[in-house]
Amino acid sequence: MGAARGLSALIGGWELTDADTQSLMRVILVCGMLLQALACLHAEFNVEQGEAGNVWEPLHYAFYGTGVQNFEWSRTYAIRSPIFVFPLMLLAVPFLFLPLSKLQLFYCIRVSAGVVGTLALHRMANASRRQFGNGAAVIGLILAIFNHGIAFSLGRLGIDSLTMVAHALLFAAWQHRNYRGAIWICAFTVQRLPPPHPPASLSSSNRPPPLQVLARPSFALVAGAVGLSALLFECSPGVTRARWAVFLVGHALFALAVTTAIVFATDSLWSARAPPGPFGASTGAGSGAGTGAGAGAQARVQSRAP
């Protein structure tokens, strides 16, 4: 009943109560999860480097011991880090105990990622209620969850979906004035990888930089705007502006140092396990061939072709 009253008030332009807003947002959340499940299950598997080479092959290597390594995961370039796929490994753990094929496991991970992304959007909209009101929060949640671009991209395994979730969580932390949480979210989007050792044949323009960014560059702009807003317009009661700036900068440096150590440790363990060539014993160009899900997905793609 609360959701029905909230929807009537929203359509009629009346003020929404907190209880009706909560009920309505919960219904929208459930609908969004169902939409994500449909979108993730019916979207084609990307046999290019997006989902296959950069995400599924490392996951396949972690779960089954083999996988096709592309140049971004090679020791020469070291563009990708295991920290990039570690959250997806956690999402996959419950499904590893079920009698699922590799392709089914892949789609389970994709649906789980879509559900997590929907929860992040709900958290972002719920956090905006204090600043913009109940009606704006509900409308924002509807526009975010049912936007076709977000609906079909949130559950795809790659850097775009990661950036979407990071944007939502960062905005929620900002609205809750949780600047420590915002700093840690930003810190985990920056990879300080071990110093690479590219061959001398690579030109200086092709040498991988020691600092890699995990999210899209647009996230850096949003994070910078949030940080500038916190520095200029926010300050804890009884704290001078100088001490506030020292606190933010010091906490940011500490978070970067901790995440750098974590990334360095995971990269070192991964590199020690992985041979210099392709992961395990598989060979190929990183298209997913020979690792179950990739081969099955290619068959699905071909079967749908006219």
One Martini backbone bead per residue (centre of mass of N, CA, C, O) as a GRO file, in nm:
protein
  306
    1MET     BB    1   0.056   0.063  -0.019
    2GLY     BB    2   0.292   0.260  -0.004
    3ALA     BB    3   0.368   0.244  -0.307
    4ALA     BB    4   0.094   0.340  -0.416
    5ARG     BB    5   0.092   0.614  -0.275
    6GLY     BB    6   0.360   0.713  -0.391
    7LEU     BB    7   0.277   0.700  -0.691
    8SER     BB    8   0.034   0.892  -0.671
    9ALA     BB    9   0.196   1.134  -0.563
   10LEU     BB   10   0.392   1.154  -0.800
   11ILE     BB   11   0.180   1.195  -1.027
   12GLY     BB   12   0.023   1.437  -0.863
   13GLY     BB   13   0.247   1.625  -0.713
   14TRP     BB   14   0.299   1.530  -0.433
   15GLU     BB   15   0.401   1.474  -0.125
   16LEU     BB   16   0.634   1.258   0.009
   17THR     BB   17   0.676   1.028   0.225
   18ASP     BB   18   0.905   0.838   0.376
   19ALA     BB   19   0.753   0.567   0.372
   20ASP     BB   20   0.660   0.575   0.072
   21THR     BB   21   0.943   0.605  -0.047
   22GLN     BB   22   1.062   0.340   0.052
   23SER     BB   23   0.856   0.153  -0.084
   24LEU     BB   24   0.897   0.251  -0.377
   25MET     BB   25   1.208   0.196  -0.392
   26ARG     BB   26   1.188  -0.110  -0.347
   27VAL     BB   27   1.024  -0.173  -0.602
   28ILE     BB   28   1.229  -0.052  -0.801
   29LEU     BB   29   1.461  -0.238  -0.721
   30VAL     BB   30   1.334  -0.505  -0.806
   31CYS     BB   31   1.284  -0.426  -1.100
   32GLY     BB   32   1.585  -0.372  -1.160
   33MET     BB   33   1.687  -0.659  -1.110
   34LEU     BB   34   1.514  -0.796  -1.326
   35LEU     BB   35   1.626  -0.630  -1.561
   36GLN     BB   36   1.920  -0.721  -1.525
   37ALA     BB   37   1.874  -1.018  -1.572
   38LEU     BB   38   1.771  -0.990  -1.862
   39ALA     BB   39   2.010  -0.828  -1.978
   40CYS     BB   40   2.241  -1.033  -1.903
   41LEU     BB   41   2.114  -1.292  -2.049
   42HIS     BB   42   2.065  -1.139  -2.351
   43ALA     BB   43   2.339  -1.050  -2.380
   44GLU     BB   44   2.609  -1.063  -2.548
   45PHE     BB   45   2.906  -1.202  -2.580
   46ASN     BB   46   3.221  -1.055  -2.567
   47VAL     BB   47   3.479  -1.161  -2.794
   48GLU     BB   48   3.644  -0.950  -2.726
   49GLN     BB   49   3.850  -0.775  -2.502
   50GLY     BB   50   3.654  -0.695  -2.288
   51GLU     BB   51   3.533  -0.975  -2.162
   52ALA     BB   52   3.734  -1.188  -2.247
   53GLY     BB   53   4.042  -1.090  -2.217
   54ASN     BB   54   3.999  -0.899  -1.941
   55VAL     BB   55   3.804  -1.116  -1.771
   56TRP     BB   56   3.748  -1.420  -1.832
   57GLU     BB   57   4.035  -1.533  -1.860
   58PRO     BB   58   4.128  -1.469  -1.568
   59LEU     BB   59   3.898  -1.626  -1.433
   60HIS     BB   60   3.965  -1.898  -1.561
   61TYR     BB   61   4.248  -1.916  -1.440
   62ALA     BB   62   4.156  -1.902  -1.138
   63PHE     BB   63   3.952  -2.158  -1.155
   64TYR     BB   64   4.112  -2.367  -1.389
   65GLY     BB   65   4.432  -2.281  -1.483
   66THR     BB   66   4.331  -2.144  -1.756
   67GLY     BB   67   4.428  -1.905  -2.022
   68VAL     BB   68   4.411  -1.622  -2.223
   69GLN     BB   69   4.669  -1.399  -2.298
   70ASN     BB   70   4.703  -1.071  -2.319
   71PHE     BB   71   4.886  -0.784  -2.332
   72GLU     BB   72   4.761  -0.648  -2.070
   73TRP     BB   73   4.859  -0.917  -1.889
   74SER     BB   74   5.139  -0.883  -1.935
   75ARG     BB   75   5.460  -0.817  -1.821
   76THR     BB   76   5.531  -0.598  -2.023
   77TYR     BB   77   5.271  -0.405  -1.959
   78ALA     BB   78   5.080  -0.421  -1.705
   79ILE     BB   79   4.774  -0.299  -1.708
   80ARG     BB   80   4.664  -0.527  -1.544
   81SER     BB   81   4.488  -0.636  -1.246
   82PRO     BB   82   4.357  -0.854  -1.015
   83ILE     BB   83   4.182  -0.631  -0.873
   84PHE     BB   84   3.980  -0.608  -1.114
   85VAL     BB   85   3.856  -0.926  -1.060
   86PHE     BB   86   3.804  -0.984  -0.757
   87PRO     BB   87   3.499  -0.914  -0.720
   88LEU     BB   88   3.410  -1.139  -0.922
   89MET     BB   89   3.515  -1.376  -0.759
   90LEU     BB   90   3.323  -1.336  -0.520
   91LEU     BB   91   3.059  -1.369  -0.689
   92ALA     BB   92   3.140  -1.675  -0.783
   93VAL     BB   93   3.160  -1.864  -0.536
   94PRO     BB   94   2.863  -1.981  -0.501
   95PHE     BB   95   2.873  -2.119  -0.804
   96LEU     BB   96   3.111  -2.335  -0.774
   97PHE     BB   97   2.906  -2.551  -0.617
   98LEU     BB   98   2.771  -2.581  -0.888
   99PRO     BB   99   2.640  -2.753  -1.179
  100LEU     BB  100   2.812  -2.564  -1.395
  101SER     BB  101   2.890  -2.417  -1.657
  102LYS     BB  102   3.093  -2.180  -1.783
  103LEU     BB  103   2.868  -2.010  -1.911
  104GLN     BB  104   2.684  -2.003  -1.661
  105LEU     BB  105   2.888  -1.867  -1.477
  106PHE     BB  106   2.917  -1.608  -1.634
  107TYR     BB  107   2.613  -1.520  -1.609
  108CYS     BB  108   2.610  -1.514  -1.301
  109ILE     BB  109   2.817  -1.289  -1.274
  110ARG     BB  110   2.665  -1.080  -1.438
  111VAL     BB  111   2.408  -1.067  -1.265
  112SER     BB  112   2.547  -0.993  -1.000
  113ALA     BB  113   2.666  -0.727  -1.103
  114GLY     BB  114   2.391  -0.598  -1.168
  115VAL     BB  115   2.281  -0.604  -0.877
  116VAL     BB  116   2.503  -0.433  -0.750
  117GLY     BB  117   2.454  -0.185  -0.929
  118THR     BB  118   2.160  -0.138  -0.837
  119LEU     BB  119   2.231  -0.089  -0.539
  120ALA     BB  120   2.405   0.162  -0.598
  121LEU     BB  121   2.176   0.333  -0.717
  122HIS     BB  122   1.998   0.324  -0.464
  123ARG     BB  123   2.202   0.459  -0.277
  124MET     BB  124   2.224   0.723  -0.432
  125ALA     BB  125   1.922   0.805  -0.418
  126ASN     BB  126   1.892   0.789  -0.107
  127ALA     BB  127   2.114   1.010  -0.048
  128SER     BB  128   1.952   1.253  -0.204
  129ARG     BB  129   1.713   1.323  -0.012
  130ARG     BB  130   1.838   1.540   0.178
  131GLN     BB  131   1.890   1.750  -0.066
  132PHE     BB  132   1.621   1.694  -0.286
  133GLY     BB  133   1.423   1.484  -0.201
  134ASN     BB  134   1.191   1.241  -0.262
  135GLY     BB  135   1.104   1.289  -0.556
  136ALA     BB  136   1.390   1.315  -0.684
  137ALA     BB  137   1.489   1.034  -0.596
  138VAL     BB  138   1.283   0.862  -0.747
  139ILE     BB  139   1.330   0.973  -1.031
  140GLY     BB  140   1.634   0.911  -1.039
  141LEU     BB  141   1.603   0.602  -1.010
  142ILE     BB  142   1.435   0.554  -1.263
  143LEU     BB  143   1.635   0.679  -1.470
  144ALA     BB  144   1.874   0.493  -1.400
  145ILE     BB  145   1.755   0.198  -1.422
  146PHE     BB  146   1.580   0.258  -1.714
  147ASN     BB  147   1.819   0.310  -1.868
  148HIS     BB  148   1.941   0.163  -2.145
  149GLY     BB  149   2.247   0.199  -2.104
  150ILE     BB  150   2.260   0.096  -1.813
  151ALA     BB  151   2.105  -0.174  -1.842
  152PHE     BB  152   2.330  -0.288  -2.070
  153SER     BB  153   2.610  -0.212  -1.885
  154LEU     BB  154   2.616  -0.290  -1.578
  155GLY     BB  155   2.662  -0.622  -1.633
  156ARG     BB  156   2.910  -0.577  -1.777
  157LEU     BB  157   3.237  -0.696  -1.799
  158GLY     BB  158   3.403  -0.397  -1.700
  159ILE     BB  159   3.498  -0.065  -1.687
  160ASP     BB  160   3.218   0.067  -1.712
  161SER     BB  161   3.072  -0.069  -1.476
  162LEU     BB  162   3.277   0.016  -1.264
  163THR     BB  163   3.236   0.323  -1.301
  164MET     BB  164   2.938   0.333  -1.228
  165VAL     BB  165   2.964   0.230  -0.937
  166ALA     BB  166   3.167   0.444  -0.843
  167HIS     BB  167   2.985   0.686  -0.890
  168ALA     BB  168   2.754   0.604  -0.699
  169LEU     BB  169   2.924   0.571  -0.434
  170LEU     BB  170   3.046   0.853  -0.433
  171PHE     BB  171   2.781   1.013  -0.420
  172ALA     BB  172   2.678   0.886  -0.158
  173ALA     BB  173   2.915   0.972   0.022
  174TRP     BB  174   2.882   1.273  -0.026
  175GLN     BB  175   2.585   1.303   0.083
  176HIS     BB  176   2.683   1.170   0.371
  177ARG     BB  177   2.968   1.288   0.445
  178ASN     BB  178   3.173   1.044   0.349
  179TYR     BB  179   3.502   1.103   0.299
  180ARG     BB  180   3.646   0.843   0.355
  181GLY     BB  181   3.491   0.667   0.155
  182ALA     BB  182   3.556   0.839  -0.096
  183ILE     BB  183   3.862   0.803  -0.086
  184TRP     BB  184   3.866   0.490  -0.112
  185ILE     BB  185   3.724   0.472  -0.381
  186CYS     BB  186   3.940   0.634  -0.536
  187ALA     BB  187   4.192   0.461  -0.460
  188PHE     BB  188   4.076   0.188  -0.607
  189THR     BB  189   4.108   0.332  -0.909
  190VAL     BB  190   4.419   0.313  -0.850
  191GLN     BB  191   4.715   0.187  -1.005
  192ARG     BB  192   5.019   0.081  -0.851
  193LEU     BB  193   5.239  -0.064  -1.025
  194PRO     BB  194   5.486  -0.235  -1.095
  195PRO     BB  195   5.769  -0.197  -1.244
  196PRO     BB  196   5.821  -0.221  -1.557
  197HIS     BB  197   5.988  -0.446  -1.825
  198PRO     BB  198   6.043  -0.350  -2.111
  199PRO     BB  199   6.156  -0.379  -2.400
  200ALA     BB  200   6.387  -0.211  -2.598
  201SER     BB  201   6.200  -0.207  -2.863
  202LEU     BB  202   6.039  -0.007  -2.723
  203SER     BB  203   5.908   0.279  -2.727
  204SER     BB  204   5.847   0.545  -2.527
  205SER     BB  205   5.535   0.569  -2.613
  206ASN     BB  206   5.486   0.239  -2.540
  207ARG     BB  207   5.538   0.262  -2.255
  208PRO     BB  208   5.434   0.179  -1.955
  209PRO     BB  209   5.301   0.319  -1.700
  210PRO     BB  210   5.318   0.310  -1.347
  211LEU     BB  211   5.032   0.457  -1.370
  212GLN     BB  212   4.707   0.326  -1.322
  213VAL     BB  213   4.370   0.338  -1.433
  214LEU     BB  214   4.069   0.175  -1.360
  215ALA     BB  215   3.900   0.397  -1.460
  216ARG     BB  216   3.759   0.630  -1.613
  217PRO     BB  217   3.836   0.960  -1.670
  218SER     BB  218   3.559   1.071  -1.565
  219PHE     BB  219   3.608   0.999  -1.266
  220ALA     BB  220   3.826   1.210  -1.207
  221LEU     BB  221   3.640   1.455  -1.238
  222VAL     BB  222   3.437   1.383  -1.019
  223ALA     BB  223   3.640   1.349  -0.786
  224GLY     BB  224   3.753   1.638  -0.806
  225ALA     BB  225   3.486   1.785  -0.747
  226VAL     BB  226   3.434   1.659  -0.470
  227GLY     BB  227   3.701   1.745  -0.337
  228LEU     BB  228   3.664   2.052  -0.380
  229SER     BB  229   3.401   2.076  -0.224
  230ALA     BB  230   3.510   1.969   0.047
  231LEU     BB  231   3.738   2.186   0.077
  232LEU     BB  232   3.554   2.459   0.041
  233PHE     BB  233   3.240   2.373   0.176
  234GLU     BB  234   3.363   2.172   0.388
  235CYS     BB  235   3.339   2.130   0.756
  236SER     BB  236   3.408   2.056   1.054
  237PRO     BB  237   3.328   2.122   1.355
  238GLY     BB  238   3.594   2.313   1.488
  239VAL     BB  239   3.749   2.327   1.207
  240THR     BB  240   3.983   2.429   1.023
  241ARG     BB  241   4.070   2.467   0.700
  242ALA     BB  242   4.360   2.359   0.725
  243ARG     BB  243   4.297   2.096   0.881
  244TRP     BB  244   4.104   1.985   0.668
  245ALA     BB  245   4.311   1.967   0.439
  246VAL     BB  246   4.508   1.780   0.586
  247PHE     BB  247   4.313   1.549   0.625
  248LEU     BB  248   4.244   1.488   0.328
  249VAL     BB  249   4.532   1.452   0.220
  250GLY     BB  250   4.632   1.242   0.424
  251HIS     BB  251   4.413   1.028   0.367
  252ALA     BB  252   4.475   0.996   0.068
  253LEU     BB  253   4.770   0.899   0.100
  254PHE     BB  254   4.704   0.653   0.275
  255ALA     BB  255   4.515   0.509   0.076
  256LEU     BB  256   4.723   0.485  -0.153
  257ALA     BB  257   4.931   0.319   0.004
  258VAL     BB  258   4.750   0.075   0.064
  259THR     BB  259   4.659   0.010  -0.230
  260THR     BB  260   4.943  -0.027  -0.337
  261ALA     BB  261   5.014  -0.273  -0.162
  262ILE     BB  262   4.785  -0.454  -0.261
  263VAL     BB  263   4.853  -0.451  -0.562
  264PHE     BB  264   5.142  -0.551  -0.537
  265ALA     BB  265   5.073  -0.823  -0.405
  266THR     BB  266   4.881  -0.935  -0.624
  267ASP     BB  267   5.078  -0.911  -0.860
  268SER     BB  268   5.299  -1.092  -0.744
  269LEU     BB  269   5.129  -1.351  -0.713
  270TRP     BB  270   5.037  -1.369  -1.006
  271SER     BB  271   5.320  -1.370  -1.142
  272ALA     BB  272   5.423  -1.624  -0.989
  273ARG     BB  273   5.202  -1.812  -1.118
  274ALA     BB  274   5.243  -1.697  -1.387
  275PRO     BB  275   5.356  -1.727  -1.680
  276PRO     BB  276   5.501  -1.544  -1.928
  277GLY     BB  277   5.288  -1.640  -2.092
  278PRO     BB  278   5.027  -1.783  -2.117
  279PHE     BB  279   4.795  -1.899  -1.942
  280GLY     BB  280   4.906  -2.174  -1.876
  281ALA     BB  281   4.823  -2.383  -2.173
  282SER     BB  282   4.705  -2.170  -2.333
  283THR     BB  283   4.616  -2.051  -2.661
  284GLY     BB  284   4.605  -1.726  -2.824
  285ALA     BB  285   4.421  -1.400  -2.880
  286GLY     BB  286   4.180  -1.356  -2.658
  287SER     BB  287   3.876  -1.470  -2.760
  288GLY     BB  288   3.800  -1.753  -2.583
  289ALA     BB  289   3.931  -1.988  -2.693
  290GLY     BB  290   3.922  -2.292  -2.507
  291THR     BB  291   3.726  -2.180  -2.232
  292GLY     BB  292   3.415  -2.249  -2.294
  293ALA     BB  293   3.263  -1.972  -2.285
  294GLY     BB  294   3.379  -1.860  -2.544
  295ALA     BB  295   3.298  -2.092  -2.730
  296GLY     BB  296   2.996  -2.090  -2.660
  297ALA     BB  297   2.943  -1.794  -2.737
  298GLN     BB  298   3.023  -1.820  -3.032
  299ALA     BB  299   2.798  -2.019  -3.095
  300ARG     BB  300   2.568  -1.827  -3.026
  301VAL     BB  301   2.636  -1.611  -3.228
  302GLN     BB  302   2.620  -1.796  -3.480
  303SER     BB  303   2.323  -1.898  -3.431
  304ARG     BB  304   2.206  -1.588  -3.467
  305ALA     BB  305   2.286  -1.575  -3.735
  306PRO     BB  306   2.158  -1.541  -4.066
   0.00000   0.00000   0.00000
